[in-house]
Every structure is written in C-alpha cells, then in structure tokens.
PDB file of N, CA and C in Angstrom:
ATOM      1  N   MET A   1     -50.308  17.599 -73.491  1.00 42.00           N
ATOM      2  CA  MET A   1     -49.092  17.804 -72.709  1.00 42.00           C
ATOM      3  C   MET A   1     -49.050  19.261 -72.245  1.00 42.00           C
ATOM      4  N   ASN A   2     -48.755  19.468 -70.983  1.00 57.00           N
ATOM      5  CA  ASN A   2     -48.693  20.797 -70.395  1.00 57.00           C
ATOM      6  C   ASN A   2     -47.277  21.354 -70.522  1.00 57.00           C
ATOM      7  N   HIS A   3     -47.151  22.524 -71.143  1.00 75.00           N
ATOM      8  CA  HIS A   3     -45.852  23.180 -71.282  1.00 75.00           C
ATOM      9  C   HIS A   3     -45.867  24.446 -70.442  1.00 75.00           C
ATOM     10  N   ASN A   4     -45.035  24.477 -69.436  1.00 84.00           N
ATOM     11  CA  ASN A   4     -44.950  25.661 -68.593  1.00 84.00           C
ATOM     12  C   ASN A   4     -44.209  26.772 -69.326  1.00 84.00           C
ATOM     13  N   VAL A   5     -44.589  27.975 -69.011  1.00 93.00           N
ATOM     14  CA  VAL A   5     -43.919  29.158 -69.545  1.00 93.00           C
ATOM     15  C   VAL A   5     -43.190  29.807 -68.381  1.00 93.00           C
ATOM     16  N   TYR A   6     -41.926  30.139 -68.609  1.00 95.00           N
ATOM     17  CA  TYR A   6     -41.113  30.731 -67.554  1.00 95.00           C
ATOM     18  C   TYR A   6     -40.680  32.133 -67.942  1.00 95.00           C
ATOM     19  N   PHE A   7     -40.447  32.940 -66.935  1.00 94.00           N
ATOM     20  CA  PHE A   7     -39.947  34.302 -67.093  1.00 94.00           C
ATOM     21  C   PHE A   7     -38.714  34.455 -66.229  1.00 94.00           C
ATOM     22  N   LEU A   8     -37.871  35.399 -66.598  1.00 95.00           N
ATOM     23  CA  LEU A   8     -36.689  35.691 -65.803  1.00 95.00           C
ATOM     24  C   LEU A   8     -36.811  37.105 -65.272  1.00 95.00           C
ATOM     25  N   VAL A   9     -36.748  37.241 -63.962  1.00 93.00           N
ATOM     26  CA  VAL A   9     -36.771  38.542 -63.311  1.00 93.00           C
ATOM     27  C   VAL A   9     -35.327  38.864 -62.948  1.00 93.00           C
ATOM     28  N   LYS A  10     -34.834  39.970 -63.496  1.00 90.00           N
ATOM     29  CA  LYS A  10     -33.446  40.351 -63.270  1.00 90.00           C
ATOM     30  C   LYS A  10     -33.379  41.537 -62.316  1.00 90.00           C
ATOM     31  N   ASP A  11     -32.401  41.493 -61.431  1.00 82.00           N
ATOM     32  CA  ASP A  11     -32.147  42.609 -60.528  1.00 82.00           C
ATOM     33  C   ASP A  11     -31.196  43.567 -61.249  1.00 82.00           C
ATOM     34  N   PRO A  12     -31.622  44.782 -61.537  1.00 83.00           N
ATOM     35  CA  PRO A  12     -30.747  45.699 -62.281  1.00 83.00           C
ATOM     36  C   PRO A  12     -29.489  46.101 -61.513  1.00 83.00           C
ATOM     37  N   LYS A  13     -29.478  45.891 -60.212  1.00 81.00           N
ATOM     38  CA  LYS A  13     -28.322  46.275 -59.402  1.00 81.00           C
ATOM     39  C   LYS A  13     -27.378  45.107 -59.130  1.00 81.00           C
ATOM     40  N   ASP A  14     -27.822  43.876 -59.440  1.00 77.00           N
ATOM     41  CA  ASP A  14     -27.004  42.703 -59.131  1.00 77.00           C
ATOM     42  C   ASP A  14     -27.280  41.629 -60.173  1.00 77.00           C
ATOM     43  N   ALA A  15     -26.314  41.401 -61.050  1.00 73.00           N
ATOM     44  CA  ALA A  15     -26.475  40.413 -62.117  1.00 73.00           C
ATOM     45  C   ALA A  15     -26.567  38.985 -61.580  1.00 73.00           C
ATOM     46  N   CYS A  16     -26.249  38.804 -60.318  1.00 78.00           N
ATOM     47  CA  CYS A  16     -26.287  37.473 -59.706  1.00 78.00           C
ATOM     48  C   CYS A  16     -27.568  37.237 -58.913  1.00 78.00           C
ATOM     49  N   ARG A  17     -28.610  37.949 -59.202  1.00 83.00           N
ATOM     50  CA  ARG A  17     -29.852  37.807 -58.440  1.00 83.00           C
ATOM     51  C   ARG A  17     -31.043  37.510 -59.350  1.00 83.00           C
ATOM     52  N   ASP A  18     -30.846  36.675 -60.366  1.00 92.00           N
ATOM     53  CA  ASP A  18     -31.944  36.299 -61.249  1.00 92.00           C
ATOM     54  C   ASP A  18     -32.963  35.461 -60.489  1.00 92.00           C
ATOM     55  N   ILE A  19     -34.222  35.593 -60.878  1.00 95.00           N
ATOM     56  CA  ILE A  19     -35.283  34.745 -60.349  1.00 95.00           C
ATOM     57  C   ILE A  19     -36.066  34.196 -61.528  1.00 95.00           C
ATOM     58  N   ILE A  20     -36.174  32.882 -61.571  1.00 96.00           N
ATOM     59  CA  ILE A  20     -36.972  32.207 -62.582  1.00 96.00           C
ATOM     60  C   ILE A  20     -38.380  32.092 -62.009  1.00 96.00           C
ATOM     61  N   ARG A  21     -39.374  32.507 -62.789  1.00 96.00           N
ATOM     62  CA  ARG A  21     -40.776  32.439 -62.357  1.00 96.00           C
ATOM     63  C   ARG A  21     -41.582  31.663 -63.376  1.00 96.00           C
ATOM     64  N   SER A  22     -42.504  30.885 -62.881  1.00 94.00           N
ATOM     65  CA  SER A  22     -43.447  30.193 -63.748  1.00 94.00           C
ATOM     66  C   SER A  22     -44.662  31.082 -63.950  1.00 94.00           C
ATOM     67  N   ARG A  23     -45.138  31.138 -65.180  1.00 92.00           N
ATOM     68  CA  ARG A  23     -46.338  31.923 -65.457  1.00 92.00           C
ATOM     69  C   ARG A  23     -47.583  31.247 -64.885  1.00 92.00           C
ATOM     70  N   ASP A  24     -47.603  29.920 -64.888  1.00 90.00           N
ATOM     71  CA  ASP A  24     -48.819  29.182 -64.579  1.00 90.00           C
ATOM     72  C   ASP A  24     -48.887  28.585 -63.178  1.00 90.00           C
ATOM     73  N   THR A  25     -47.786  28.625 -62.439  1.00 91.00           N
ATOM     74  CA  THR A  25     -47.765  28.073 -61.089  1.00 91.00           C
ATOM     75  C   THR A  25     -47.101  29.080 -60.155  1.00 91.00           C
ATOM     76  N   ASP A  26     -46.955  28.699 -58.908  1.00 93.00           N
ATOM     77  CA  ASP A  26     -46.285  29.559 -57.928  1.00 93.00           C
ATOM     78  C   ASP A  26     -44.780  29.323 -57.856  1.00 93.00           C
ATOM     79  N   LEU A  27     -44.239  28.504 -58.756  1.00 96.00           N
ATOM     80  CA  LEU A  27     -42.815  28.182 -58.713  1.00 96.00           C
ATOM     81  C   LEU A  27     -41.968  29.429 -58.946  1.00 96.00           C
ATOM     82  N   ARG A  28     -41.031  29.647 -58.019  1.00 96.00           N
ATOM     83  CA  ARG A  28     -40.032  30.703 -58.128  1.00 96.00           C
ATOM     84  C   ARG A  28     -38.699  30.110 -57.690  1.00 96.00           C
ATOM     85  N   ILE A  29     -37.659  30.411 -58.452  1.00 97.00           N
ATOM     86  CA  ILE A  29     -36.326  29.865 -58.177  1.00 97.00           C
ATOM     87  C   ILE A  29     -35.313  30.994 -58.248  1.00 97.00           C
ATOM     88  N   ARG A  30     -34.552  31.151 -57.193  1.00 95.00           N
ATOM     89  CA  ARG A  30     -33.487  32.162 -57.184  1.00 95.00           C
ATOM     90  C   ARG A  30     -32.202  31.516 -57.694  1.00 95.00           C
ATOM     91  N   VAL A  31     -31.509  32.228 -58.591  1.00 95.00           N
ATOM     92  CA  VAL A  31     -30.240  31.766 -59.142  1.00 95.00           C
ATOM     93  C   VAL A  31     -29.119  32.473 -58.396  1.00 95.00           C
ATOM     94  N   HIS A  32     -28.195  31.697 -57.859  1.00 94.00           N
ATOM     95  CA  HIS A  32     -27.051  32.249 -57.122  1.00 94.00           C
ATOM     96  C   HIS A  32     -25.771  31.929 -57.890  1.00 94.00           C
ATOM     97  N   CYS A  33     -24.955  32.935 -58.155  1.00 92.00           N
ATOM     98  CA  CYS A  33     -23.629  32.741 -58.738  1.00 92.00           C
ATOM     99  C   CYS A  33     -22.682  32.430 -57.582  1.00 92.00           C
ATOM    100  N   LEU A  34     -22.282  31.181 -57.483  1.00 92.00           N
ATOM    101  CA  LEU A  34     -21.546  30.748 -56.289  1.00 92.00           C
ATOM    102  C   LEU A  34     -20.158  31.352 -56.166  1.00 92.00           C
ATOM    103  N   ASN A  35     -19.574  31.809 -57.256  1.00 89.00           N
ATOM    104  CA  ASN A  35     -18.265  32.465 -57.174  1.00 89.00           C
ATOM    105  C   ASN A  35     -18.366  33.890 -56.650  1.00 89.00           C
ATOM    106  N   GLU A  36     -19.588  34.437 -56.607  1.00 87.00           N
ATOM    107  CA  GLU A  36     -19.755  35.843 -56.247  1.00 87.00           C
ATOM    108  C   GLU A  36     -20.539  36.089 -54.964  1.00 87.00           C
ATOM    109  N   VAL A  37     -21.196  35.067 -54.439  1.00 84.00           N
ATOM    110  CA  VAL A  37     -21.993  35.242 -53.221  1.00 84.00           C
ATOM    111  C   VAL A  37     -21.661  34.142 -52.217  1.00 84.00           C
ATOM    112  N   ASP A  38     -21.904  34.430 -50.967  1.00 86.00           N
ATOM    113  CA  ASP A  38     -21.745  33.434 -49.905  1.00 86.00           C
ATOM    114  C   ASP A  38     -23.098  32.738 -49.746  1.00 86.00           C
ATOM    115  N   PHE A  39     -23.283  31.631 -50.440  1.00 89.00           N
ATOM    116  CA  PHE A  39     -24.561  30.930 -50.477  1.00 89.00           C
ATOM    117  C   PHE A  39     -24.678  29.952 -49.319  1.00 89.00           C
ATOM    118  N   LYS A  40     -25.749  30.102 -48.545  1.00 91.00           N
ATOM    119  CA  LYS A  40     -26.064  29.171 -47.465  1.00 91.00           C
ATOM    120  C   LYS A  40     -27.445  28.599 -47.765  1.00 91.00           C
ATOM    121  N   PRO A  41     -27.519  27.306 -48.101  1.00 93.00           N
ATOM    122  CA  PRO A  41     -28.804  26.705 -48.467  1.00 93.00           C
ATOM    123  C   PRO A  41     -29.829  26.797 -47.339  1.00 93.00           C
ATOM    124  N   ASP A  42     -31.056  27.089 -47.697  1.00 95.00           N
ATOM    125  CA  ASP A  42     -32.176  27.118 -46.769  1.00 95.00           C
ATOM    126  C   ASP A  42     -32.693  25.688 -46.634  1.00 95.00           C
ATOM    127  N   PRO A  43     -32.707  25.118 -45.435  1.00 94.00           N
ATOM    128  CA  PRO A  43     -33.137  23.731 -45.274  1.00 94.00           C
ATOM    129  C   PRO A  43     -34.610  23.498 -45.610  1.00 94.00           C
ATOM    130  N   ASP A  44     -35.398  24.546 -45.698  1.00 95.00           N
ATOM    131  CA  ASP A  44     -36.810  24.411 -46.039  1.00 95.00           C
ATOM    132  C   ASP A  44     -37.078  24.519 -47.535  1.00 95.00           C
ATOM    133  N   GLU A  45     -36.040  24.716 -48.316  1.00 96.00           N
ATOM    134  CA  GLU A  45     -36.181  24.859 -49.758  1.00 96.00           C
ATOM    135  C   GLU A  45     -35.404  23.756 -50.476  1.00 96.00           C
ATOM    136  N   ILE A  46     -35.606  23.672 -51.779  1.00 95.00           N
ATOM    137  CA  ILE A  46     -34.910  22.691 -52.608  1.00 95.00           C
ATOM    138  C   ILE A  46     -33.786  23.410 -53.337  1.00 95.00           C
ATOM    139  N   GLN A  47     -32.613  22.774 -53.370  1.00 96.00           N
ATOM    140  CA  GLN A  47     -31.474  23.328 -54.079  1.00 96.00           C
ATOM    141  C   GLN A  47     -31.013  22.322 -55.138  1.00 96.00           C
ATOM    142  N   LEU A  48     -30.712  22.839 -56.306  1.00 96.00           N
ATOM    143  CA  LEU A  48     -30.021  22.088 -57.344  1.00 96.00           C
ATOM    144  C   LEU A  48     -28.886  22.972 -57.817  1.00 96.00           C
ATOM    145  N   TYR A  49     -27.917  22.368 -58.490  1.00 96.00           N
ATOM    146  CA  TYR A  49     -26.711  23.086 -58.861  1.00 96.00           C
ATOM    147  C   TYR A  49     -26.393  22.852 -60.327  1.00 96.00           C
ATOM    148  N   ALA A  50     -25.504  23.678 -60.860  1.00 94.00           N
ATOM    149  CA  ALA A  50     -25.038  23.524 -62.232  1.00 94.00           C
ATOM    150  C   ALA A  50     -23.716  24.255 -62.371  1.00 94.00           C
ATOM    151  N   ASP A  51     -23.056  23.972 -63.468  1.00 90.00           N
ATOM    152  CA  ASP A  51     -21.818  24.673 -63.770  1.00 90.00           C
ATOM    153  C   ASP A  51     -22.002  25.338 -65.128  1.00 90.00           C
ATOM    154  N   ASP A  52     -22.010  26.663 -65.126  1.00 89.00           N
ATOM    155  CA  ASP A  52     -22.181  27.438 -66.346  1.00 89.00           C
ATOM    156  C   ASP A  52     -20.812  27.775 -66.909  1.00 89.00           C
ATOM    157  N   ARG A  53     -20.223  26.829 -67.631  1.00 89.00           N
ATOM    158  CA  ARG A  53     -18.918  27.021 -68.274  1.00 89.00           C
ATOM    159  C   ARG A  53     -17.872  27.554 -67.302  1.00 89.00           C
ATOM    160  N   GLY A  54     -17.771  26.896 -66.152  1.00 88.00           N
ATOM    161  CA  GLY A  54     -16.782  27.288 -65.148  1.00 88.00           C
ATOM    162  C   GLY A  54     -17.317  28.186 -64.054  1.00 88.00           C
ATOM    163  N   ASN A  55     -18.544  28.624 -64.166  1.00 90.00           N
ATOM    164  CA  ASN A  55     -19.173  29.450 -63.136  1.00 90.00           C
ATOM    165  C   ASN A  55     -20.238  28.620 -62.424  1.00 90.00           C
ATOM    166  N   PRO A  56     -19.952  28.149 -61.221  1.00 93.00           N
ATOM    167  CA  PRO A  56     -20.933  27.320 -60.513  1.00 93.00           C
ATOM    168  C   PRO A  56     -22.160  28.128 -60.103  1.00 93.00           C
ATOM    169  N   LEU A  57     -23.317  27.505 -60.261  1.00 95.00           N
ATOM    170  CA  LEU A  57     -24.593  28.138 -59.931  1.00 95.00           C
ATOM    171  C   LEU A  57     -25.359  27.277 -58.938  1.00 95.00           C
ATOM    172  N   ALA A  58     -26.125  27.937 -58.091  1.00 96.00           N
ATOM    173  CA  ALA A  58     -27.083  27.242 -57.223  1.00 96.00           C
ATOM    174  C   ALA A  58     -28.467  27.755 -57.595  1.00 96.00           C
ATOM    175  N   PHE A  59     -29.410  26.856 -57.630  1.00 96.00           N
ATOM    176  CA  PHE A  59     -30.804  27.192 -57.892  1.00 96.00           C
ATOM    177  C   PHE A  59     -31.576  26.808 -56.640  1.00 96.00           C
ATOM    178  N   GLU A  60     -32.218  27.778 -56.011  1.00 97.00           N
ATOM    179  CA  GLU A  60     -32.940  27.518 -54.769  1.00 97.00           C
ATOM    180  C   GLU A  60     -34.378  28.019 -54.897  1.00 97.00           C
ATOM    181  N   THR A  61     -35.304  27.164 -54.542  1.00 97.00           N
ATOM    182  CA  THR A  61     -36.708  27.543 -54.607  1.00 97.00           C
ATOM    183  C   THR A  61     -37.010  28.632 -53.585  1.00 97.00           C
ATOM    184  N   ILE A  62     -38.103  29.331 -53.826  1.00 96.00           N
ATOM    185  CA  ILE A  62     -38.588  30.359 -52.915  1.00 96.00           C
ATOM    186  C   ILE A  62     -39.998  29.954 -52.498  1.00 96.00           C
ATOM    187  N   ASN A  63     -40.186  29.648 -51.222  1.00 95.00           N
ATOM    188  CA  ASN A  63     -41.488  29.228 -50.698  1.00 95.00           C
ATOM    189  C   ASN A  63     -42.104  28.107 -51.527  1.00 95.00           C
ATOM    190  N   ILE A  64     -41.344  27.033 -51.703  1.00 94.00           N
ATOM    191  CA  ILE A  64     -41.766  25.921 -52.561  1.00 94.00           C
ATOM    192  C   ILE A  64     -43.044  25.264 -52.043  1.00 94.00           C
ATOM    193  N   LYS A  65     -43.891  24.907 -52.974  1.00 91.00           N
ATOM    194  CA  LYS A  65     -45.092  24.127 -52.688  1.00 91.00           C
ATOM    195  C   LYS A  65     -44.898  22.759 -53.314  1.00 91.00           C
ATOM    196  N   SER A  66     -45.391  21.737 -52.669  1.00 89.00           N
ATOM    197  CA  SER A  66     -45.141  20.373 -53.139  1.00 89.00           C
ATOM    198  C   SER A  66     -45.577  20.164 -54.581  1.00 89.00           C
ATOM    199  N   GLU A  67     -46.666  20.781 -54.996  1.00 88.00           N
ATOM    200  CA  GLU A  67     -47.144  20.585 -56.362  1.00 88.00           C
ATOM    201  C   GLU A  67     -46.244  21.254 -57.411  1.00 88.00           C
ATOM    202  N   ASP A  68     -45.368  22.142 -56.989  1.00 88.00           N
ATOM    203  CA  ASP A  68     -44.475  22.825 -57.922  1.00 88.00           C
ATOM    204  C   ASP A  68     -43.079  22.199 -57.992  1.00 88.00           C
ATOM    205  N   ALA A  69     -42.740  21.325 -57.074  1.00 87.00           N
ATOM    206  CA  ALA A  69     -41.387  20.779 -56.977  1.00 87.00           C
ATOM    207  C   ALA A  69     -40.964  20.022 -58.234  1.00 87.00           C
ATOM    208  N   LEU A  70     -41.882  19.320 -58.859  1.00 87.00           N
ATOM    209  CA  LEU A  70     -41.525  18.534 -60.039  1.00 87.00           C
ATOM    210  C   LEU A  70     -41.164  19.396 -61.243  1.00 87.00           C
ATOM    211  N   ASP A  71     -41.564  20.659 -61.243  1.00 92.00           N
ATOM    212  CA  ASP A  71     -41.277  21.552 -62.363  1.00 92.00           C
ATOM    213  C   ASP A  71     -39.924  22.238 -62.248  1.00 92.00           C
ATOM    214  N   MET A  72     -39.223  22.020 -61.160  1.00 94.00           N
ATOM    215  CA  MET A  72     -37.963  22.722 -60.939  1.00 94.00           C
ATOM    216  C   MET A  72     -36.932  22.390 -62.028  1.00 94.00           C
ATOM    217  N   ALA A  73     -36.783  21.128 -62.369  1.00 93.00           N
ATOM    218  CA  ALA A  73     -35.788  20.742 -63.376  1.00 93.00           C
ATOM    219  C   ALA A  73     -36.113  21.357 -64.731  1.00 93.00           C
ATOM    220  N   SER A  74     -37.386  21.375 -65.116  1.00 94.00           N
ATOM    221  CA  SER A  74     -37.722  21.959 -66.419  1.00 94.00           C
ATOM    222  C   SER A  74     -37.485  23.471 -66.413  1.00 94.00           C
ATOM    223  N   ALA A  75     -37.686  24.125 -65.276  1.00 96.00           N
ATOM    224  CA  ALA A  75     -37.407  25.553 -65.179  1.00 96.00           C
ATOM    225  C   ALA A  75     -35.903  25.816 -65.329  1.00 96.00           C
ATOM    226  N   ILE A  76     -35.082  24.970 -64.740  1.00 96.00           N
ATOM    227  CA  ILE A  76     -33.633  25.147 -64.856  1.00 96.00           C
ATOM    228  C   ILE A  76     -33.185  24.843 -66.286  1.00 96.00           C
ATOM    229  N   GLN A  77     -33.791  23.856 -66.935  1.00 95.00           N
ATOM    230  CA  GLN A  77     -33.472  23.571 -68.330  1.00 95.00           C
ATOM    231  C   GLN A  77     -33.843  24.770 -69.213  1.00 95.00           C
ATOM    232  N   TRP A  78     -34.980  25.391 -68.918  1.00 95.00           N
ATOM    233  CA  TRP A  78     -35.366  26.595 -69.651  1.00 95.00           C
ATOM    234  C   TRP A  78     -34.310  27.685 -69.457  1.00 95.00           C
ATOM    235  N   TYR A  79     -33.849  27.877 -68.224  1.00 95.00           N
ATOM    236  CA  TYR A  79     -32.839  28.890 -67.919  1.00 95.00           C
ATOM    237  C   TYR A  79     -31.545  28.597 -68.691  1.00 95.00           C
ATOM    238  N   ALA A  80     -31.153  27.333 -68.736  1.00 95.00           N
ATOM    239  CA  ALA A  80     -29.933  26.957 -69.457  1.00 95.00           C
ATOM    240  C   ALA A  80     -30.045  27.332 -70.933  1.00 95.00           C
ATOM    241  N   LYS A  81     -31.197  27.094 -71.528  1.00 95.00           N
ATOM    242  CA  LYS A  81     -31.399  27.502 -72.929  1.00 95.00           C
ATOM    243  C   LYS A  81     -31.379  29.024 -73.039  1.00 95.00           C
ATOM    244  N   TYR A  82     -31.982  29.700 -72.083  1.00 93.00           N
ATOM    245  CA  TYR A  82     -32.041  31.161 -72.088  1.00 93.00           C
ATOM    246  C   TYR A  82     -30.642  31.775 -72.082  1.00 93.00           C
ATOM    247  N   ILE A  83     -29.733  31.210 -71.299  1.00 92.00           N
ATOM    248  CA  ILE A  83     -28.377  31.759 -71.208  1.00 92.00           C
ATOM    249  C   ILE A  83     -27.467  31.222 -72.314  1.00 92.00           C
ATOM    250  N   GLY A  84     -28.024  30.434 -73.226  1.00 94.00           N
ATOM    251  CA  GLY A  84     -27.248  29.950 -74.357  1.00 94.00           C
ATOM    252  C   GLY A  84     -26.379  28.755 -74.065  1.00 94.00           C
ATOM    253  N   TYR A  85     -26.746  27.975 -73.066  1.00 94.00           N
ATOM    254  CA  TYR A  85     -25.961  26.797 -72.697  1.00 94.00           C
ATOM    255  C   TYR A  85     -26.911  25.625 -72.424  1.00 94.00           C
ATOM    256  N   PRO A  86     -27.655  25.187 -73.476  1.00 95.00           N
ATOM    257  CA  PRO A  86     -28.675  24.160 -73.259  1.00 95.00           C
ATOM    258  C   PRO A  86     -28.138  22.818 -72.768  1.00 95.00           C
ATOM    259  N   GLU A  87     -26.848  22.567 -72.965  1.00 95.00           N
ATOM    260  CA  GLU A  87     -26.262  21.301 -72.510  1.00 95.00           C
ATOM    261  C   GLU A  87     -25.804  21.354 -71.046  1.00 95.00           C
ATOM    262  N   MET A  88     -26.075  22.460 -70.353  1.00 95.00           N
ATOM    263  CA  MET A  88     -25.682  22.597 -68.948  1.00 95.00           C
ATOM    264  C   MET A  88     -26.267  21.428 -68.133  1.00 95.00           C
ATOM    265  N   GLU A  89     -25.423  20.794 -67.383  1.00 92.00           N
ATOM    266  CA  GLU A  89     -25.836  19.655 -66.559  1.00 92.00           C
ATOM    267  C   GLU A  89     -26.381  20.141 -65.221  1.00 92.00           C
ATOM    268  N   ILE A  90     -27.527  19.611 -64.834  1.00 93.00           N
ATOM    269  CA  ILE A  90     -28.132  19.927 -63.534  1.00 93.00           C
ATOM    270  C   ILE A  90     -27.624  18.898 -62.536  1.00 93.00           C
ATOM    271  N   LEU A  91     -27.115  19.385 -61.410  1.00 93.00           N
ATOM    272  CA  LEU A  91     -26.466  18.522 -60.423  1.00 93.00           C
ATOM    273  C   LEU A  91     -27.209  18.546 -59.088  1.00 93.00           C
ATOM    274  N   PRO A  92     -27.200  17.431 -58.359  1.00 92.00           N
ATOM    275  CA  PRO A  92     -27.855  17.402 -57.053  1.00 92.00           C
ATOM    276  C   PRO A  92     -27.006  18.006 -55.930  1.00 92.00           C
ATOM    277  N   GLU A  93     -25.684  18.168 -56.182  1.00 90.00           N
ATOM    278  CA  GLU A  93     -24.787  18.671 -55.142  1.00 90.00           C
ATOM    279  C   GLU A  93     -23.942  19.815 -55.685  1.00 90.00           C
ATOM    280  N   ASP A  94     -23.449  20.622 -54.780  1.00 88.00           N
ATOM    281  CA  ASP A  94     -22.614  21.772 -55.098  1.00 88.00           C
ATOM    282  C   ASP A  94     -21.387  21.314 -55.900  1.00 88.00           C
ATOM    283  N   PRO A  95     -21.166  21.861 -57.106  1.00 79.00           N
ATOM    284  CA  PRO A  95     -20.046  21.422 -57.932  1.00 79.00           C
ATOM    285  C   PRO A  95     -18.673  21.930 -57.490  1.00 79.00           C
ATOM    286  N   ARG A  96     -18.650  22.866 -56.558  1.00 76.00           N
ATOM    287  CA  ARG A  96     -17.362  23.377 -56.080  1.00 76.00           C
ATOM    288  C   ARG A  96     -16.704  22.299 -55.254  1.00 76.00           C
ATOM    289  N   THR A  97     -15.471  21.981 -55.563  1.00 63.00           N
ATOM    290  CA  THR A  97     -14.771  20.869 -54.916  1.00 63.00           C
ATOM    291  C   THR A  97     -14.633  21.051 -53.409  1.00 63.00           C
ATOM    292  N   GLU A  98     -14.509  22.274 -52.928  1.00 56.00           N
ATOM    293  CA  GLU A  98     -14.344  22.479 -51.488  1.00 56.00           C
ATOM    294  C   GLU A  98     -15.608  22.153 -50.690  1.00 56.00           C
ATOM    295  N   TYR A  99     -16.749  21.989 -51.393  1.00 55.00           N
ATOM    296  CA  TYR A  99     -17.978  21.680 -50.704  1.00 55.00           C
ATOM    297  C   TYR A  99     -18.369  20.211 -50.834  1.00 55.00           C
ATOM    298  N   ASN A 100     -17.558  19.436 -51.511  1.00 53.00           N
ATOM    299  CA  ASN A 100     -17.807  17.999 -51.659  1.00 53.00           C
ATOM    300  C   ASN A 100     -16.860  17.233 -50.758  1.00 53.00           C
ATOM    301  N   CYS A 101     -17.352  16.213 -50.146  1.00 52.00           N
ATOM    302  CA  CYS A 101     -16.560  15.425 -49.187  1.00 52.00           C
ATOM    303  C   CYS A 101     -16.129  14.106 -49.816  1.00 52.00           C
ATOM    304  N   ASP A 102     -15.397  14.174 -50.897  1.00 49.00           N
ATOM    305  CA  ASP A 102     -14.921  12.951 -51.565  1.00 49.00           C
ATOM    306  C   ASP A 102     -13.573  12.543 -51.028  1.00 49.00           C
TER     307      ASP A 102
END
C-alpha cells in the first residue's frame, strides 16, 4: 500500500495562505480561509470545501495533473489531522449558505 507524505508550506505574512504539498507527487493544494479572503474558484482546478469548526475553508489544486487528482482527499484528511480536527468533513460545495442555491 502506498502512503503519501504531505508537507505544509506556511506563508509567514498570511496565516490564510497554507499550501499542502505531496512529497512523492506534484500535488499542491492551496488552502483558503473563506471568511478572510474573496475566493474565486479557478475553472481549470479542482475545489473541495470543509468547515473548520465554524471557519469555512476552500481547498484548490495548483496546476493539477490527472494522476494526482485522486490524492486530493487524502491530502485534505492529512491537513484535518494536522490542524487537530480529524473529523472535519470534506464537502463538494461551498459550505457558506450565501453560495448555495437551496
């Protein structure tokens, strides 16, 4: 079984600019704190969402390659454990109510 190793690259000037990187692949995912940034999804990238105890997050790939797309969920699960919230639910749509058309 292949276990990917992930790293977190933090921007010292902006706590809302984390990047999850895979050690073994080209997968890179930018973490956006949706309460603090004006996030506009890139149509050429993959986005997944989560709610970190009331703080909505967007996870967007950076120059995604098809062979890396399947590892995105495991990278986000790793991030959830890293931030101390392993039960964080990964969502396909923006959790902010103003962005849902229900």
